[in-house]
Amino acid sequence: MNYVLISPYYPQNFQRFSIELAKQGITVLGIGQEPYEQLDQPLKEALTEYFRVDDLENLDEVKRAVAFLFYKHGPIDRIESHNEYWLELDAALRDQFNVFGPKTEELTKTKFKSQMKAYFKKAAVPVVPGQVVKQKTEVAKAVKTLGLPLIAKPDNGVGAAATYKLTHQADVETFVQDWDESTAYFLEKFVSSDKVCTYDGLVDAEGKVVFATSLIYKEPPMVTLKNKSDFTYYITKEVEPKLAAYGQKIVEAFGMKERFFHIEFFCDKDDYVAIEYNNRPAGAFALDVYNFAHSINLFEQYARLVAGHGFEPSAYASQYSLAVTRRDYRHYHFSEEEILTRYSQELKAKLRMPAAFAALQGDSFYVLNSDTEEDILDMMEAIQRLAQD
């Protein structure tokens, strides 16, 4: 089997995809921008061949790279990056070379928030009313139909970027003034819940969920982005039954196969409201945090699925796992040395955030485990407590 990995070097923790795929006897072929000499030695050993391109944004150049690898190694069976930024590139390459996985047409249901909403409704999962606007002249009518407060975000966009909260008419006027109409916007009713959770996991080649977990954000990502606060979430021991039921229905409705998913929900009293379906794992070090929480190696388990060897569940009990960041320029109540000493038994990893994520999420990243949610919340508060508190 020939597996083409787009950007195998970055992000660094995703190098483990190449390593685990190679361990399963799969021929791993990398395409990236970094010079071969820059690659870490374990990655070099995992790659049968690495083709350097000048610009991964140049579709024609990347197509030529895949064509060369096809010519030299035979038919390509998979093309993946597992990275939000390259999902459209992955799909375009699958179109060109007729490779298993979501094609460009299929990707529209996970790219456009308006289409996601339709699939959530198909799955009979709660959603909030929303409407697409493509021109400024359509905004007033949408606001009148939906009513304030609203959230306005690009219909085709990633995360909380370029998002507006429309509480008053003045906010609407600011949005209209700022918006250049180059991209359609999706307006939806604002949900007052300050709790966002997820249903995350992995499906096999038949679309069956073989692994599922859930994380709870300390605050909605949009708030973290706006306030530049420390990025924090924790993995729960088990997925709450109603959330699991909704998540299963959504996964079935979207019909994706042999890939990770990351579905966000508002936790609204005793119910959940679907927000967004992401056709890849959660970003940064989330896969590593899942691994710590559930004593599993998901990079390996994904590789086993691709190789046709089946998924092996963990034999160990799950724990709560806290993922928390701190920013270099902030002064905290406890020094890092004090934190590392105080939680030496709970600490699983201390990492530096990649530059692409640090500005939004923080600089230092800590992962800690515990058997109780109470301990997790106490550690969260202590690690992020500022010096003046």
CSV table of C-alpha atoms in Angstrom, one decimal:
chain,number,residue,atom,x,y,z
A,1,MET,CA,0.0,0.0,0.0
A,2,ASN,CA,1.3,3.5,-0.9
A,3,TYR,CA,0.3,6.3,1.4
A,4,VAL,CA,1.1,9.9,0.5
A,5,LEU,CA,1.4,12.2,3.5
A,6,ILE,CA,1.1,15.9,2.9
A,7,SER,CA,3.4,18.0,5.2
A,8,PRO,CA,4.8,15.0,7.1
A,9,TYR,CA,7.2,17.3,9.1
A,10,TYR,CA,4.7,19.8,10.4
A,11,PRO,CA,3.1,19.9,12.9
A,12,GLN,CA,5.9,17.9,14.7
A,13,ASN,CA,3.6,15.6,16.7
A,14,PHE,CA,2.0,14.5,13.5
A,15,GLN,CA,5.3,12.9,12.4
A,16,ARG,CA,4.0,9.9,14.4
A,17,PHE,CA,1.5,9.2,11.6
A,18,SER,CA,4.4,8.4,9.2
A,19,ILE,CA,6.2,6.4,11.8
A,20,GLU,CA,3.2,4.2,12.8
A,21,LEU,CA,2.1,3.7,9.2
A,22,ALA,CA,5.6,2.5,8.3
A,23,LYS,CA,5.5,0.1,11.2
A,24,GLN,CA,2.4,-1.5,9.7
A,25,GLY,CA,4.3,-2.3,6.5
A,26,ILE,CA,2.8,0.6,4.5
A,27,THR,CA,5.0,2.5,2.0
A,28,VAL,CA,4.9,6.1,3.3
A,29,LEU,CA,5.7,8.8,0.7
A,30,GLY,CA,6.0,12.4,2.0
A,31,ILE,CA,5.5,15.7,0.2
A,32,GLY,CA,6.5,18.9,2.0
A,33,GLN,CA,8.3,22.2,1.8
A,34,GLU,CA,11.0,21.6,4.3
A,35,PRO,CA,14.5,20.5,3.0
A,36,TYR,CA,15.1,16.8,3.5
A,37,GLU,CA,18.0,17.6,5.9
A,38,GLN,CA,15.6,19.4,8.2
A,39,LEU,CA,13.5,16.2,8.8
A,40,ASP,CA,13.9,14.4,12.2
A,41,GLN,CA,15.7,11.1,11.9
A,42,PRO,CA,12.8,8.9,12.9
A,43,LEU,CA,10.7,10.6,10.2
A,44,LYS,CA,13.4,10.1,7.6
A,45,GLU,CA,13.5,6.4,8.5
A,46,ALA,CA,9.7,6.1,8.2
A,47,LEU,CA,9.6,7.7,4.7
A,48,THR,CA,10.3,5.5,1.8
A,49,GLU,CA,10.7,8.7,-0.3
A,50,TYR,CA,10.3,12.4,0.4
A,51,PHE,CA,9.5,14.9,-2.4
A,52,ARG,CA,10.3,18.5,-1.6
A,53,VAL,CA,8.1,21.2,-3.3
A,54,ASP,CA,8.7,24.9,-3.2
A,55,ASP,CA,5.2,25.7,-2.3
A,56,LEU,CA,2.4,23.4,-1.0
A,57,GLU,CA,0.0,26.1,-1.9
A,58,ASN,CA,0.8,25.5,-5.6
A,59,LEU,CA,-1.6,22.7,-6.6
A,60,ASP,CA,0.0,22.0,-10.0
A,61,GLU,CA,3.4,21.6,-8.3
A,62,VAL,CA,2.0,19.2,-5.8
A,63,LYS,CA,0.1,17.3,-8.5
A,64,ARG,CA,3.4,16.8,-10.3
A,65,ALA,CA,5.0,15.5,-7.1
A,66,VAL,CA,2.2,12.9,-6.7
A,67,ALA,CA,2.5,11.9,-10.4
A,68,PHE,CA,6.2,11.3,-9.9
A,69,LEU,CA,5.6,9.2,-6.9
A,70,PHE,CA,2.8,7.3,-8.7
A,71,TYR,CA,5.2,6.6,-11.6
A,72,LYS,CA,8.0,5.4,-9.4
A,73,HIS,CA,6.1,3.5,-6.7
A,74,GLY,CA,2.8,2.5,-8.4
A,75,PRO,CA,-0.8,3.4,-7.6
A,76,ILE,CA,-1.5,5.7,-4.6
A,77,ASP,CA,-3.9,4.3,-2.1
A,78,ARG,CA,-4.2,7.2,0.4
A,79,ILE,CA,-3.5,10.9,0.4
A,80,GLU,CA,-3.8,12.6,3.8
A,81,SER,CA,-2.5,15.5,5.9
A,82,HIS,CA,-4.9,15.2,8.9
A,83,ASN,CA,-4.4,19.0,9.0
A,84,GLU,CA,-7.3,21.5,8.6
A,85,TYR,CA,-5.2,23.8,6.5
A,86,TRP,CA,-4.5,21.2,3.8
A,87,LEU,CA,-7.9,19.4,3.7
A,88,GLU,CA,-8.9,21.1,0.4
A,89,LEU,CA,-5.5,20.2,-1.1
A,90,ASP,CA,-5.9,16.6,0.0
A,91,ALA,CA,-9.3,16.4,-1.6
A,92,ALA,CA,-8.1,18.0,-4.9
A,93,LEU,CA,-5.3,15.4,-5.1
A,94,ARG,CA,-7.7,12.6,-4.5
A,95,ASP,CA,-9.9,13.9,-7.3
A,96,GLN,CA,-7.0,13.9,-9.7
A,97,PHE,CA,-5.6,10.5,-8.8
A,98,ASN,CA,-8.9,8.8,-7.9
A,99,VAL,CA,-7.8,7.9,-4.4
A,100,PHE,CA,-9.9,6.7,-1.5
A,101,GLY,CA,-11.2,9.4,0.8
A,102,PRO,CA,-13.3,12.5,0.7
A,103,LYS,CA,-13.2,14.2,-2.7
A,104,THR,CA,-13.8,18.0,-3.3
A,105,GLU,CA,-17.5,17.6,-3.7
A,106,GLU,CA,-17.9,15.7,-0.5
A,107,LEU,CA,-15.8,18.2,1.4
A,108,THR,CA,-18.4,20.9,0.9
A,109,LYS,CA,-20.6,19.5,3.7
A,110,THR,CA,-17.8,20.0,6.2
A,111,LYS,CA,-16.5,23.3,4.8
A,112,PHE,CA,-19.7,25.3,4.7
A,113,LYS,CA,-21.5,26.0,8.0
A,114,SER,CA,-24.8,26.3,6.2
A,115,GLN,CA,-24.4,22.8,4.8
A,116,MET,CA,-23.3,21.4,8.2
A,117,LYS,CA,-26.5,22.8,9.6
A,118,ALA,CA,-28.5,20.8,7.0
A,119,TYR,CA,-26.7,17.6,8.0
A,120,PHE,CA,-27.2,18.2,11.7
A,121,LYS,CA,-30.9,18.6,11.0
A,122,LYS,CA,-30.8,15.3,8.9
A,123,ALA,CA,-29.4,13.6,12.0
A,124,ALA,CA,-32.3,15.0,14.1
A,125,VAL,CA,-29.8,16.8,16.4
A,126,PRO,CA,-30.7,20.2,18.0
A,127,VAL,CA,-29.3,23.2,16.1
A,128,VAL,CA,-30.0,27.0,16.2
A,129,PRO,CA,-31.7,28.8,13.3
A,130,GLY,CA,-29.3,30.4,10.8
A,131,GLN,CA,-29.2,32.0,7.4
A,132,VAL,CA,-26.5,32.7,4.7
A,133,VAL,CA,-25.9,36.2,3.5
A,134,LYS,CA,-23.9,37.0,0.4
A,135,GLN,CA,-24.5,40.7,0.1
A,136,LYS,CA,-24.8,43.6,2.6
A,137,THR,CA,-28.3,44.2,1.4
A,138,GLU,CA,-29.4,40.8,2.7
A,139,VAL,CA,-28.2,41.4,6.3
A,140,ALA,CA,-31.1,43.5,7.5
A,141,LYS,CA,-33.6,41.0,6.4
A,142,ALA,CA,-31.7,38.1,8.0
A,143,VAL,CA,-31.4,40.1,11.3
A,144,LYS,CA,-35.2,40.8,11.2
A,145,THR,CA,-36.0,37.1,10.6
A,146,LEU,CA,-33.6,35.6,13.2
A,147,GLY,CA,-33.6,38.4,15.8
A,148,LEU,CA,-30.7,39.7,17.8
A,149,PRO,CA,-28.3,38.6,19.4
A,150,LEU,CA,-26.6,36.7,16.5
A,151,ILE,CA,-23.2,35.3,15.7
A,152,ALA,CA,-21.8,36.1,12.2
A,153,LYS,CA,-19.0,34.0,10.8
A,154,PRO,CA,-17.7,33.1,7.4
A,155,ASP,CA,-19.8,30.3,5.9
A,156,ASN,CA,-16.6,28.7,4.7
A,157,GLY,CA,-14.1,29.3,7.5
A,158,VAL,CA,-12.0,27.8,10.2
A,159,GLY,CA,-12.5,28.2,14.0
A,160,ALA,CA,-13.5,31.5,15.4
A,161,ALA,CA,-11.5,33.7,13.0
A,162,ALA,CA,-13.4,36.7,11.5
A,163,THR,CA,-16.3,36.1,13.8
A,164,TYR,CA,-18.7,38.9,15.0
A,165,LYS,CA,-21.1,38.9,17.9
A,166,LEU,CA,-24.1,41.1,16.9
A,167,THR,CA,-25.9,42.1,20.1
A,168,HIS,CA,-27.1,45.6,19.2
A,169,GLN,CA,-27.9,47.4,15.9
A,170,ALA,CA,-24.6,49.2,16.2
A,171,ASP,CA,-22.8,45.8,16.0
A,172,VAL,CA,-24.8,45.0,12.9
A,173,GLU,CA,-23.7,48.3,11.3
A,174,THR,CA,-20.0,47.6,12.2
A,175,PHE,CA,-20.2,44.2,10.7
A,176,VAL,CA,-21.8,45.5,7.5
A,177,GLN,CA,-19.1,48.2,7.3
A,178,ASP,CA,-16.2,45.8,7.8
A,179,TRP,CA,-17.5,43.1,5.5
A,180,ASP,CA,-16.2,43.3,1.9
A,181,GLU,CA,-18.6,40.7,0.6
A,182,SER,CA,-15.7,38.6,-0.7
A,183,THR,CA,-17.0,35.6,1.3
A,184,ALA,CA,-20.5,34.7,2.2
A,185,TYR,CA,-21.3,34.9,5.9
A,186,PHE,CA,-23.5,32.7,8.1
A,187,LEU,CA,-25.7,34.4,10.7
A,188,GLU,CA,-27.1,32.3,13.5
A,189,LYS,CA,-28.8,32.8,16.8
A,190,PHE,CA,-26.5,33.4,19.7
A,191,VAL,CA,-26.6,30.6,22.3
A,192,SER,CA,-26.1,32.0,25.8
A,193,SER,CA,-24.3,28.9,27.1
A,194,ASP,CA,-20.7,29.5,28.0
A,195,LYS,CA,-19.9,25.8,27.9
A,196,VAL,CA,-18.6,24.1,24.8
A,197,CYS,CA,-17.9,20.4,24.6
A,198,THR,CA,-17.1,18.0,21.8
A,199,TYR,CA,-17.7,14.5,20.5
A,200,ASP,CA,-14.4,13.4,19.0
A,201,GLY,CA,-13.2,10.2,17.6
A,202,LEU,CA,-12.2,7.9,14.7
A,203,VAL,CA,-14.2,5.9,12.2
A,204,ASP,CA,-13.1,2.8,10.3
A,205,ALA,CA,-13.3,2.2,6.5
A,206,GLU,CA,-17.0,1.3,6.9
A,207,GLY,CA,-17.8,4.5,8.7
A,208,LYS,CA,-18.2,2.8,12.1
A,209,VAL,CA,-17.0,4.7,15.2
A,210,VAL,CA,-14.2,2.7,16.7
A,211,PHE,CA,-13.0,5.3,19.2
A,212,ALA,CA,-14.9,8.2,20.8
A,213,THR,CA,-14.0,10.7,23.5
A,214,SER,CA,-15.2,14.1,24.6
A,215,LEU,CA,-13.5,17.3,25.7
A,216,ILE,CA,-14.9,20.3,27.6
A,217,TYR,CA,-13.5,23.8,27.0
A,218,LYS,CA,-13.0,26.1,30.0
A,219,GLU,CA,-14.5,28.8,27.9
A,220,PRO,CA,-15.7,28.9,24.2
A,221,PRO,CA,-12.8,29.1,21.8
A,222,MET,CA,-14.2,32.4,20.4
A,223,VAL,CA,-13.9,34.0,23.9
A,224,THR,CA,-10.3,32.7,24.2
A,225,LEU,CA,-9.5,34.2,20.9
A,226,LYS,CA,-11.0,37.5,21.7
A,227,ASN,CA,-9.5,37.9,25.2
A,228,LYS,CA,-6.2,36.2,24.4
A,229,SER,CA,-6.7,34.1,27.6
A,230,ASP,CA,-5.0,30.9,28.3
A,231,PHE,CA,-6.3,28.0,26.3
A,232,THR,CA,-7.8,25.2,28.4
A,233,TYR,CA,-9.8,22.0,28.0
A,234,TYR,CA,-10.1,18.6,29.6
A,235,ILE,CA,-10.9,15.2,28.4
A,236,THR,CA,-13.7,13.4,30.3
A,237,LYS,CA,-13.4,9.8,31.4
A,238,GLU,CA,-16.5,8.8,29.5
A,239,VAL,CA,-18.7,10.4,26.9
A,240,GLU,CA,-22.1,11.4,28.3
A,241,PRO,CA,-24.8,9.1,26.8
A,242,LYS,CA,-27.0,11.8,25.2
A,243,LEU,CA,-23.9,13.5,23.7
A,244,ALA,CA,-22.7,10.1,22.4
A,245,ALA,CA,-26.1,9.4,20.8
A,246,TYR,CA,-26.1,12.8,19.0
A,247,GLY,CA,-22.5,12.3,17.9
A,248,GLN,CA,-23.2,8.9,16.5
A,249,LYS,CA,-26.1,10.2,14.5
A,250,ILE,CA,-24.0,13.1,13.1
A,251,VAL,CA,-21.2,10.8,12.1
A,252,GLU,CA,-23.7,8.5,10.3
A,253,ALA,CA,-25.3,11.5,8.5
A,254,PHE,CA,-21.9,12.9,7.3
A,255,GLY,CA,-20.8,9.4,6.1
A,256,MET,CA,-17.1,9.9,6.4
A,257,LYS,CA,-14.8,6.8,6.4
A,258,GLU,CA,-11.4,5.9,7.9
A,259,ARG,CA,-10.7,9.3,9.4
A,260,PHE,CA,-10.8,11.4,12.6
A,261,PHE,CA,-13.7,13.7,13.4
A,262,HIS,CA,-14.1,16.6,15.9
A,263,ILE,CA,-17.7,17.8,16.5
A,264,GLU,CA,-18.4,20.8,18.7
A,265,PHE,CA,-21.6,21.4,20.7
A,266,PHE,CA,-22.9,23.9,23.1
A,267,CYS,CA,-23.9,22.4,26.4
A,268,ASP,CA,-27.3,24.0,26.9
A,269,LYS,CA,-28.7,23.0,30.3
A,270,ASP,CA,-29.5,19.3,30.0
A,271,ASP,CA,-29.2,19.2,26.3
A,272,TYR,CA,-26.6,19.8,23.5
A,273,VAL,CA,-26.7,22.1,20.4
A,274,ALA,CA,-24.5,21.1,17.5
A,275,ILE,CA,-22.1,23.8,16.3
A,276,GLU,CA,-19.6,22.5,13.9
A,277,TYR,CA,-18.3,19.3,12.3
A,278,ASN,CA,-14.5,19.1,11.7
A,279,ASN,CA,-13.3,16.4,9.3
A,280,ARG,CA,-10.0,15.9,11.1
A,281,PRO,CA,-8.7,15.5,14.7
A,282,ALA,CA,-8.8,18.5,17.0
A,283,GLY,CA,-5.8,20.7,16.5
A,284,ALA,CA,-2.4,21.2,18.2
A,285,PHE,CA,-1.7,18.4,20.7
A,286,ALA,CA,-5.2,17.2,21.2
A,287,LEU,CA,-4.4,13.7,19.8
A,288,ASP,CA,-1.7,13.4,22.4
A,289,VAL,CA,-4.1,14.4,25.2
A,290,TYR,CA,-6.6,11.8,24.0
A,291,ASN,CA,-3.7,9.3,24.2
A,292,PHE,CA,-2.9,10.3,27.8
A,293,ALA,CA,-6.5,10.2,28.9
A,294,HIS,CA,-7.3,6.8,27.5
A,295,SER,CA,-3.9,5.1,27.7
A,296,ILE,CA,-3.8,4.5,23.9
A,297,ASN,CA,-1.8,5.3,20.9
A,298,LEU,CA,-4.2,6.7,18.3
A,299,PHE,CA,-1.4,7.2,15.7
A,300,GLU,CA,-0.8,3.5,15.9
A,301,GLN,CA,-4.5,2.6,15.9
A,302,TYR,CA,-5.2,4.8,12.8
A,303,ALA,CA,-2.3,3.1,11.0
A,304,ARG,CA,-3.7,-0.3,11.9
A,305,LEU,CA,-7.1,0.6,10.4
A,306,VAL,CA,-5.4,1.8,7.2
A,307,ALA,CA,-3.4,-1.5,7.0
A,308,GLY,CA,-6.6,-3.5,7.5
A,309,HIS,CA,-5.4,-4.9,10.9
A,310,GLY,CA,-8.3,-3.6,12.9
A,311,PHE,CA,-8.6,-1.3,15.9
A,312,GLU,CA,-7.4,-2.5,19.3
A,313,PRO,CA,-9.2,-0.8,22.2
A,314,SER,CA,-7.1,0.2,25.3
A,315,ALA,CA,-6.9,-2.4,28.0
A,316,TYR,CA,-6.5,0.3,30.7
A,317,ALA,CA,-9.1,2.5,32.5
A,318,SER,CA,-9.5,6.0,31.3
A,319,GLN,CA,-8.7,9.1,33.3
A,320,TYR,CA,-9.6,12.8,33.1
A,321,SER,CA,-6.8,14.6,31.3
A,322,LEU,CA,-6.3,18.4,31.5
A,323,ALA,CA,-4.7,20.4,28.7
A,324,VAL,CA,-3.7,23.9,29.8
A,325,THR,CA,-1.5,26.6,28.5
A,326,ARG,CA,0.4,29.6,29.9
A,327,ARG,CA,1.7,32.7,28.1
A,328,ASP,CA,5.3,33.8,28.4
A,329,TYR,CA,4.4,37.4,29.0
A,330,ARG,CA,2.0,36.8,31.9
A,331,HIS,CA,3.0,36.7,35.6
A,332,TYR,CA,1.5,33.7,37.4
A,333,HIS,CA,1.0,33.0,41.1
A,334,PHE,CA,2.9,29.8,40.9
A,335,SER,CA,6.2,29.6,39.0
A,336,GLU,CA,6.7,26.8,36.5
A,337,GLU,CA,9.1,25.1,38.8
A,338,GLU,CA,6.5,25.2,41.6
A,339,ILE,CA,3.9,23.7,39.2
A,340,LEU,CA,6.2,21.0,38.1
A,341,THR,CA,7.0,20.1,41.7
A,342,ARG,CA,3.5,20.4,43.0
A,343,TYR,CA,2.0,18.2,40.3
A,344,SER,CA,4.9,15.8,39.6
A,345,GLN,CA,2.7,12.8,39.9
A,346,GLU,CA,-0.1,14.1,37.7
A,347,LEU,CA,2.0,15.7,35.0
A,348,LYS,CA,2.2,13.7,31.7
A,349,ALA,CA,3.8,16.2,29.4
A,350,LYS,CA,5.2,19.7,29.1
A,351,LEU,CA,5.5,21.1,25.6
A,352,ARG,CA,6.0,24.3,23.7
A,353,MET,CA,3.2,25.3,21.4
A,354,PRO,CA,4.1,25.5,17.7
A,355,ALA,CA,4.4,29.1,16.5
A,356,ALA,CA,1.3,28.9,14.4
A,357,PHE,CA,-0.8,28.2,17.5
A,358,ALA,CA,1.0,30.1,20.2
A,359,ALA,CA,-0.4,33.5,19.5
A,360,LEU,CA,-3.9,32.2,19.8
A,361,GLN,CA,-3.6,29.6,22.5
A,362,GLY,CA,-0.5,30.2,24.6
A,363,ASP,CA,3.2,29.3,24.7
A,364,SER,CA,3.7,26.5,27.2
A,365,PHE,CA,1.4,23.5,27.2
A,366,TYR,CA,0.9,21.1,30.1
A,367,VAL,CA,-1.0,17.8,30.2
A,368,LEU,CA,-2.0,16.4,33.6
A,369,ASN,CA,-4.1,13.4,34.5
A,370,SER,CA,-6.4,12.5,37.4
A,371,ASP,CA,-9.2,10.1,38.3
A,372,THR,CA,-11.5,12.9,39.5
A,373,GLU,CA,-13.0,16.0,37.8
A,374,GLU,CA,-12.5,17.9,41.0
A,375,ASP,CA,-8.8,17.4,40.9
A,376,ILE,CA,-8.7,18.5,37.2
A,377,LEU,CA,-10.6,21.8,38.0
A,378,ASP,CA,-8.3,22.5,41.0
A,379,MET,CA,-5.2,22.0,38.9
A,380,MET,CA,-6.6,24.2,36.2
A,381,GLU,CA,-7.2,27.1,38.6
A,382,ALA,CA,-3.8,26.8,40.2
A,383,ILE,CA,-1.8,26.7,37.0
A,384,GLN,CA,-3.6,29.7,35.5
A,385,ARG,CA,-3.9,31.8,38.6
A,386,LEU,CA,-2.3,35.2,38.0
A,387,ALA,CA,0.2,36.7,40.4
A,388,GLN,CA,-2.2,39.5,41.6
A,389,ASP,CA,-5.0,37.0,42.4
